[in-house]
Structures are given as structure tokens and as C-alpha cells.
PDB file of C-alpha atoms in Angstrom:
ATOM      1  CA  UNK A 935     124.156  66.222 147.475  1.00 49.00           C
ATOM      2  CA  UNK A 936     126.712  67.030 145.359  1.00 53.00           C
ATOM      3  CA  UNK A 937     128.916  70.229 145.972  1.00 57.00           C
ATOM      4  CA  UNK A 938     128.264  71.981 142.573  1.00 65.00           C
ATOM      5  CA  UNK A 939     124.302  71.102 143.140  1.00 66.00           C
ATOM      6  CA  UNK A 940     124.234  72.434 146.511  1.00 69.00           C
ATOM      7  CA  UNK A 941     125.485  75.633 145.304  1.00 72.00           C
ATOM      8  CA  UNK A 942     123.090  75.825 142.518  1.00 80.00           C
ATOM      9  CA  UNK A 943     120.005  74.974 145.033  1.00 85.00           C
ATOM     10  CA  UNK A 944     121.179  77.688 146.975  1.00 88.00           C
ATOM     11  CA  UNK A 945     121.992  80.123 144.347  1.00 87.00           C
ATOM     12  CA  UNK A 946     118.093  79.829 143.345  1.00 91.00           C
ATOM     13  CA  UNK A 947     116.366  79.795 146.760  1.00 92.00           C
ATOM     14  CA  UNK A 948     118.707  83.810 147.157  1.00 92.00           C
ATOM     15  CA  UNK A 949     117.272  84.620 144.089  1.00 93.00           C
ATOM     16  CA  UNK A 950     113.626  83.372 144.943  1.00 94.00           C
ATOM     17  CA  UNK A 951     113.903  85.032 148.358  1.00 94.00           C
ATOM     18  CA  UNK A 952     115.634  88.294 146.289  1.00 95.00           C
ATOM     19  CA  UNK A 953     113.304  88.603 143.542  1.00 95.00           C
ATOM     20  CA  UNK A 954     110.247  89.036 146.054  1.00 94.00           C
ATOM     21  CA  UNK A 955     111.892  91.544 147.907  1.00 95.00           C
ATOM     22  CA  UNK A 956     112.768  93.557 144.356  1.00 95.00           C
ATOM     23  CA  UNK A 957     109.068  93.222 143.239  1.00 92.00           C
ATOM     24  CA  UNK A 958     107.650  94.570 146.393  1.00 91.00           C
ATOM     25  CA  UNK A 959     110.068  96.812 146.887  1.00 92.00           C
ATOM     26  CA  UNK A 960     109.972  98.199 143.278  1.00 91.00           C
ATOM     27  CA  UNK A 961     106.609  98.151 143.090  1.00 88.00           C
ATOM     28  CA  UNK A 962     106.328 100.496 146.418  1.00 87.00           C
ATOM     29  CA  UNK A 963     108.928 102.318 144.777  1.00 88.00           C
ATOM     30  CA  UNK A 964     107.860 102.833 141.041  1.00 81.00           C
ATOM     31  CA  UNK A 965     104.890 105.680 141.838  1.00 80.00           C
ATOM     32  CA  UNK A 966     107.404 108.103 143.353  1.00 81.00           C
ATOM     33  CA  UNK A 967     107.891 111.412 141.602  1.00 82.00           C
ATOM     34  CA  UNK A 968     109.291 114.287 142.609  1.00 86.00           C
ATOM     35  CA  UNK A 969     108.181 118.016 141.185  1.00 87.00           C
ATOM     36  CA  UNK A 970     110.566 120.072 139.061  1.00 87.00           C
ATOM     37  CA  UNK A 971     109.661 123.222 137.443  1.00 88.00           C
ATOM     38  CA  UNK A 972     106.209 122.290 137.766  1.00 87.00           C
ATOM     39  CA  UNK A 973     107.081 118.567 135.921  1.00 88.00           C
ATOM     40  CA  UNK A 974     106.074 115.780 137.699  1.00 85.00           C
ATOM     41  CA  UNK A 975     109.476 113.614 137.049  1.00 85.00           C
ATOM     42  CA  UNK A 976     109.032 109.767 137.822  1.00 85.00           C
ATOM     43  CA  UNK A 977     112.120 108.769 139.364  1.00 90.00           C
ATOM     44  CA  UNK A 978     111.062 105.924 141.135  1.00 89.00           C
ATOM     45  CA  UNK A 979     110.685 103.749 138.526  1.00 90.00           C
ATOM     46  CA  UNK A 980     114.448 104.335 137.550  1.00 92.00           C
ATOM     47  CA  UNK A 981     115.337 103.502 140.931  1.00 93.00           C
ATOM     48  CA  UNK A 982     113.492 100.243 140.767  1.00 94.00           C
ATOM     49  CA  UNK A 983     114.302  99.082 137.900  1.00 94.00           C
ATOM     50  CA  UNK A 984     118.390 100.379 139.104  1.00 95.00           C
ATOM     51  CA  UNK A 985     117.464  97.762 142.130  1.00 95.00           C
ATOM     52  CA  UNK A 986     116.669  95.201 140.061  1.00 95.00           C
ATOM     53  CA  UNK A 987     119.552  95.219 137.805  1.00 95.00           C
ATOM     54  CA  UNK A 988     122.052  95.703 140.733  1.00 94.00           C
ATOM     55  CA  UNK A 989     120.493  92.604 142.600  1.00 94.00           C
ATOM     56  CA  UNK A 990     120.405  90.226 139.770  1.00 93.00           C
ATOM     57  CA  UNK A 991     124.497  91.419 139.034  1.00 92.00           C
ATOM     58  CA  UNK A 992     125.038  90.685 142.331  1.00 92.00           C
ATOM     59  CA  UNK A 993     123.308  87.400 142.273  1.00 91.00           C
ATOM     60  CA  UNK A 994     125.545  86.302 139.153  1.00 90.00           C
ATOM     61  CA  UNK A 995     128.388  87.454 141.127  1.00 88.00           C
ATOM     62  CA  UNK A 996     127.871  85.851 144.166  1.00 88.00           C
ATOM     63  CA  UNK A 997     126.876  82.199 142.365  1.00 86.00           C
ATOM     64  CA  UNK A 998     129.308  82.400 139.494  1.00 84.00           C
ATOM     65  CA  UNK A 999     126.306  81.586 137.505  1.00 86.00           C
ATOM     66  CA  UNK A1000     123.596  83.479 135.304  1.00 89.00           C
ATOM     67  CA  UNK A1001     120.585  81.123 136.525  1.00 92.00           C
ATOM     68  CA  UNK A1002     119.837  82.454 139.668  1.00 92.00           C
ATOM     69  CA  UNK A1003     119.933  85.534 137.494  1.00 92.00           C
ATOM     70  CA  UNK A1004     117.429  84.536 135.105  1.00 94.00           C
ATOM     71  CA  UNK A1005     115.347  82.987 138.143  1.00 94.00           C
ATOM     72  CA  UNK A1006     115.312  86.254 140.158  1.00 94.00           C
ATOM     73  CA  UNK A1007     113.852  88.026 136.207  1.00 94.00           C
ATOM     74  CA  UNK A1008     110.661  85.406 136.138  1.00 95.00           C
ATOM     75  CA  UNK A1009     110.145  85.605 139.958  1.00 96.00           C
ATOM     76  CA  UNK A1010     110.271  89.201 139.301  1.00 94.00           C
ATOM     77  CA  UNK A1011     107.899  89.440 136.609  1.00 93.00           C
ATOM     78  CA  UNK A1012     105.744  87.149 138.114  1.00 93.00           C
ATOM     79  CA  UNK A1013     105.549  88.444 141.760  1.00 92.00           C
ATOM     80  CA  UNK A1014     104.337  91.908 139.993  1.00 89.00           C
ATOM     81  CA  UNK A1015     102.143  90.497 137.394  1.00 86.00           C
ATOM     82  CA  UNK A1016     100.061  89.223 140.650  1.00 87.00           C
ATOM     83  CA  UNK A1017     100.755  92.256 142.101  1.00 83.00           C
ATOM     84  CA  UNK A1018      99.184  94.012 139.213  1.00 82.00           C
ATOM     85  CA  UNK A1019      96.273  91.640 138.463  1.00 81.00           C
ATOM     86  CA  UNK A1020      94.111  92.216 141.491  1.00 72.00           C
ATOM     87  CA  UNK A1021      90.591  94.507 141.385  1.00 68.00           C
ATOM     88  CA  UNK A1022      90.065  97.873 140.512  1.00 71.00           C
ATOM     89  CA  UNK A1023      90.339  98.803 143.965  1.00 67.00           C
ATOM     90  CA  UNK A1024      93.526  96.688 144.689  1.00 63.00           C
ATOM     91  CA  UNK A1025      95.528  97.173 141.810  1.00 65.00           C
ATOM     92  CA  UNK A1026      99.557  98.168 143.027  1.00 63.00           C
ATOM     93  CA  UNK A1027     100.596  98.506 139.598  1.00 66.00           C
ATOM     94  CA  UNK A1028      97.973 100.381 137.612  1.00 66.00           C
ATOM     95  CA  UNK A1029      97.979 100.018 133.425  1.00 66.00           C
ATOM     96  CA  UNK A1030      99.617 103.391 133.390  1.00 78.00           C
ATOM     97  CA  UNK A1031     103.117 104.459 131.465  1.00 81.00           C
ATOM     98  CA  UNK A1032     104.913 104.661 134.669  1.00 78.00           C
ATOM     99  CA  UNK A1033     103.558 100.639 135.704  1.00 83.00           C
ATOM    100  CA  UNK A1034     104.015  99.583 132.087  1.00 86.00           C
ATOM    101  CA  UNK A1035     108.023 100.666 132.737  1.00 87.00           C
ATOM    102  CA  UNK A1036     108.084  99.156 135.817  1.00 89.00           C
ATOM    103  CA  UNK A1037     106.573  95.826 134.092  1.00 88.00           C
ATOM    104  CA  UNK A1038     108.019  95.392 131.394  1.00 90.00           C
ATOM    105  CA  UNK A1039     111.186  97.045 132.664  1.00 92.00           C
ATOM    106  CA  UNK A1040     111.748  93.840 134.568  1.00 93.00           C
ATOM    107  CA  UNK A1041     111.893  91.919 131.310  1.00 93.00           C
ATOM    108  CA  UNK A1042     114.121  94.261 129.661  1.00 94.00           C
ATOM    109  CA  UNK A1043     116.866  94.942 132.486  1.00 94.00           C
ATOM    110  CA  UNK A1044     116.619  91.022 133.123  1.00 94.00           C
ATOM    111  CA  UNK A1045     117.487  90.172 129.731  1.00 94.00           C
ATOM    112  CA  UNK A1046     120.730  93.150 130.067  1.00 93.00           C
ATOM    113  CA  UNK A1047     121.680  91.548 132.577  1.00 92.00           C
ATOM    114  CA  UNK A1048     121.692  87.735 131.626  1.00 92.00           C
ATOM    115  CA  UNK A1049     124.023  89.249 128.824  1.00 92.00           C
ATOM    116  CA  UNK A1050     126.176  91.528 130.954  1.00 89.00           C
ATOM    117  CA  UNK A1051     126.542  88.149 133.562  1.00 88.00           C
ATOM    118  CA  UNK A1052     127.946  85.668 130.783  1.00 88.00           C
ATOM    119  CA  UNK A1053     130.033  88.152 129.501  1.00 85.00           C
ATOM    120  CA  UNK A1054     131.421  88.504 132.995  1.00 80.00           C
ATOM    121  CA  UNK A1055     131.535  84.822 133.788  1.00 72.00           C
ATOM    122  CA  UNK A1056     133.299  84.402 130.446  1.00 70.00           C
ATOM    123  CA  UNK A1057     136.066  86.421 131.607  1.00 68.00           C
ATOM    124  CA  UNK A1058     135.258  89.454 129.316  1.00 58.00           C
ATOM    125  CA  UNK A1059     134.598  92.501 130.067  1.00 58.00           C
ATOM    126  CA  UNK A1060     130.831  93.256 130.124  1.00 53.00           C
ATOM    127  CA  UNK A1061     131.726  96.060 127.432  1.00 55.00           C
ATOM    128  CA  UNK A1062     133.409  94.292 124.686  1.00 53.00           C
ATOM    129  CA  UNK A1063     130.351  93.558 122.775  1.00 47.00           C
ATOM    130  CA  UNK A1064     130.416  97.362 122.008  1.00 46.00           C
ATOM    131  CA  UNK A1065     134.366  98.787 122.218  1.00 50.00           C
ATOM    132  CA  UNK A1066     136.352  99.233 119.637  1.00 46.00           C
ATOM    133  CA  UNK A1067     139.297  97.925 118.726  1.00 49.00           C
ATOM    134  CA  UNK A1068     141.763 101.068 120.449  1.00 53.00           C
ATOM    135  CA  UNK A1069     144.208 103.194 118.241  1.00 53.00           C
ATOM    136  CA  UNK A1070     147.457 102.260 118.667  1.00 52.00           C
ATOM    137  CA  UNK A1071     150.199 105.078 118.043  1.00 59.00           C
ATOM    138  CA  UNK A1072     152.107 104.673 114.681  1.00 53.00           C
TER     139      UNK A1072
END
């Protein structure tokens, strides 16, 4: 096998092996909520969908690629859509507004970061879709 393939098999099977521990993980995480004021605040679901996007960064950092990216976003989304689809009884992820986040979260923070790793692997910085041009003294 050729170097470049070998690298790209085993860029996938980390981001396989990554993306089921981010959807089990997240999806232990996502119902957490802590009390303020007497406001239940869901901060779990931030922190799994922060897991997600720091994983799949460090995947495209770690390959030099955005694929095992994108391939740790569908394992993602698919490991919770079973996780979600059992019985009434089973259900991890329950049709909620805190599950719908974590859902279709996933989608969203995979697709920022596909964006933020080509801008990275193009050599800009992942913030130059958005700067402005700076003022230069006259």
C-alpha cells in the first residue's frame, strides 16, 4: 500500500473509532444541566457539541486532511440517530429541544468545521473568511 493511502486508511479508522466515542460520550453528556437562580441551564449539550468540534479539529490536524473530518460528522450523526431511534422506553436522545441540539448540532459544528479545516490546510487562517482588511496608519 501506498504511503499517502496508508495514511488516509488510517486517518478514517481514528475517526471511525473517534466519532463513536463523541456520540456516546455526547449523548451521556447532552442531558446535564445545572440550576441557576432557579433556571435549569443545559450546559451539557454545549460541552458536547465543544467535544465534537475539538475532536474533528484535531482529526484534520493530525491527518493533514478534512476527510477523516467529514467521516468522524456522518459516524457521528449516525451513531446517535441509532442511539435515538430505539423504543419509548430506550430512547437516549429523546425528541426534546435539548436532543434536537445535540442532533442536529452534530451536523452543524461538522459542517464549521470541514470549513475551518480547509481553511487551515490551505494555509489561511481559519478567520480570514470574516477579517477585514486592517487600517494601516496614514
Amino acid at each position: 500500500m501506498k504511503r499517502g493511502a496508508a495514511g488516509t486508511v488510517r486517518g478514517i479508522a481514528a475517526a471511525v473509532l473517534a466519532a463513536l466515542f463523541v456520540a456516546t460520550a455526547g449523548t451521556a453528556l447532552h442531558r446535564q444541566a445545572a440550576s441557576m437562580a432557579g433556571v435549569e441551564v443545559p450546559w451539557g449539550v454545549v460541552a458536547a457539541l465543544v467535544l465534537l468540534a475539538s475532536v474533528q479539529l484535531w482529526l484534520a490536524a493530525w491527518s493533514r486532511s478534512i476527510l477523516p473530518t467529514a467521516v468522524s460528522g456522518v459516524v457521528s450523526y449516525a451513531a446517535v440517530g441509532v442511539l435515538s431511534s430505539a423504543g419509548p422506553a430506550k430512547q437516549l436522545v429523546l425528541g426534546d429541544a435539548v436532543g434536537n441540539v445535540w442532533v442536529f448540532g452534530i451536523a452543524a459544528v461538522t459542517l464549521v468545521m470541514l470549513v475551518v479545516a480547509s481553511r487551515l490546510r490551505a494555509g489561511q487562517p481559519a478567520a480570514a473568511a470574516v477579517a477585514v482588511e486592517p487600517l494601516l496608519p496614514r
